[in-house]
Amino acid sequence: MKNRQVLNNGMTLIELMIVIAILGIISAIAIPAYTGYVTSARAQECQQEVASLALAQEEFFLEQRTYFEGGSTGALETNSQGLWSPSEANVNNRNCSYVIVAGTTGIATSYQITATGINNLAGKGTIATKTKL
């Protein structure tokens, strides 16, 4: 009798389907988790910008004895007289739009900074606020 050797080169269709099913399960878990991490990081970035704006407000107040206000990134950058500029990630309002409302009296002694989610954070509403009374 002849000895026949069976060569097993490659995978069977069943093995391939099992690998595809495992990859599908892993991606079904990993993609939503990753998306959540990215959204959380973007919101954290907006909170850091609000803190940066608050520091710029205090420095501006020390020099001018009033607080600045503005309704867009460009206006805030101009009104702060160079004390604040947006981080690279927030140039052109990529994740949040920032609004500062200063006190209504002649010399503003209070302010409120509000960061609202846009683009990737749209629908998240107000991400962060900072108020000084």
C-alpha atoms as one frame of an Amber mdcrd trajectory, in Angstrom:
protein
   0.000   0.000   0.000   1.022   3.473  -0.693   1.405   5.933   2.145  -0.461
   9.087   1.335   0.412  12.203   3.181  -2.271  14.795   3.461  -0.871  18.289
   3.373  -2.837  20.799   5.338  -1.988  24.133   3.748  -4.106  27.036   4.927
  -7.347  27.291   6.846 -10.717  25.767   6.308 -13.767  27.886   5.696 -15.051
  27.182   9.218 -11.813  28.439  10.795 -11.967  31.575   8.681 -15.581  32.236
   9.699 -14.681  31.799  13.390 -11.864  34.354  13.066 -14.199  36.826  11.335
 -16.833  36.349  14.066 -14.253  36.960  16.805 -13.033  40.130  15.063 -16.633
  41.321  14.740 -17.282  40.834  18.446 -14.065  42.620  19.425 -14.782  45.567
  17.124 -18.376  45.816  18.391 -16.973  46.372  21.878 -13.877  48.429  21.031
 -15.314  51.013  18.613 -17.974  52.450  20.982 -15.459  52.494  23.842 -12.918
  54.339  21.699 -15.549  56.837  20.555 -16.449  57.502  24.186 -12.801  58.105
  25.080 -12.378  60.560  22.206 -15.536  62.484  23.136 -14.423  62.648  26.759
 -10.995  63.954  25.735 -12.556  66.654  23.552 -14.809  67.791  26.399 -11.802
  67.871  28.742 -10.006  70.058  26.229 -12.890  72.545  26.295 -12.764  72.616
  30.093  -9.044  73.400  29.939  -9.737  76.277  27.543 -12.285  77.696  29.990
  -9.662  77.546  32.758  -7.172  79.248  30.439  -9.710  81.975  29.651 -10.339
  82.507  33.375  -6.610  83.016  33.959  -6.465  85.470  31.065  -9.445  87.315
  32.566  -7.682  87.739  35.890  -4.485  88.949  34.242  -6.493  91.367  32.087
  -8.280  92.651  35.198  -4.953  93.313  36.935  -3.850  95.454  34.003  -7.121
  97.113  32.925  -9.319  97.025  36.075 -12.134  95.471  34.012 -12.893  92.140
  32.332 -13.068  91.557  28.583 -15.936  89.859  26.785 -16.623  88.315  23.414
 -18.806  85.882  21.536 -16.334  84.120  19.266 -12.788  82.824  19.384 -11.545
  85.664  17.183 -13.263  88.331  19.281 -11.949  86.828  22.508  -8.425  86.693
  21.141  -8.634  90.349  20.069 -10.398  91.618  23.197  -7.931  89.885  25.517
  -5.155  91.962  23.908  -2.955  88.932  23.368  -3.356  87.422  26.834  -5.294
  84.447  25.465  -5.127  82.491  22.268  -6.916  79.215  21.592  -5.064  75.933
  21.796  -4.232  74.297  18.485  -7.167  71.901  18.814  -9.665  74.723  19.334
  -8.598  77.093  16.580 -11.667  77.907  14.453 -13.971  76.550  17.166 -13.362
  72.905  16.313 -14.892  71.385  19.466 -16.436  74.225  21.465 -17.561  77.779
  21.022 -16.713  80.169  23.831 -18.747  83.122  25.039 -17.751  85.532  27.779
 -20.309  87.892  29.227 -18.764  90.550  31.444 -20.635  92.496  34.102 -23.055
  95.108  32.802 -21.837  98.103  34.790 -19.283 100.593  33.440 -16.311  98.741
  34.890 -16.995  95.034  34.681 -16.178  93.299  37.955 -17.749  89.958  37.103
 -17.841  87.568  34.165 -19.228  84.252  32.995 -17.386  81.994  30.555 -19.442
  79.359  28.750 -18.138  76.607  26.473 -20.786  74.992  24.277 -20.122  71.847
  22.266 -20.155  72.127  18.467 -19.104  69.890  15.565 -17.844  66.690  17.250
 -19.473  67.667  20.547 -22.734  68.916  19.021 -25.734  67.933  21.069 -23.701
  67.839  24.280 -24.913  71.308  25.274 -22.858  73.344  27.713 -19.544  71.599
  28.325 -18.110  73.934  30.965 -18.817  77.242  32.669 -16.821  79.489  34.948
 -18.413  82.383  36.784 -16.846  85.111  38.864 -19.215  87.345  40.758
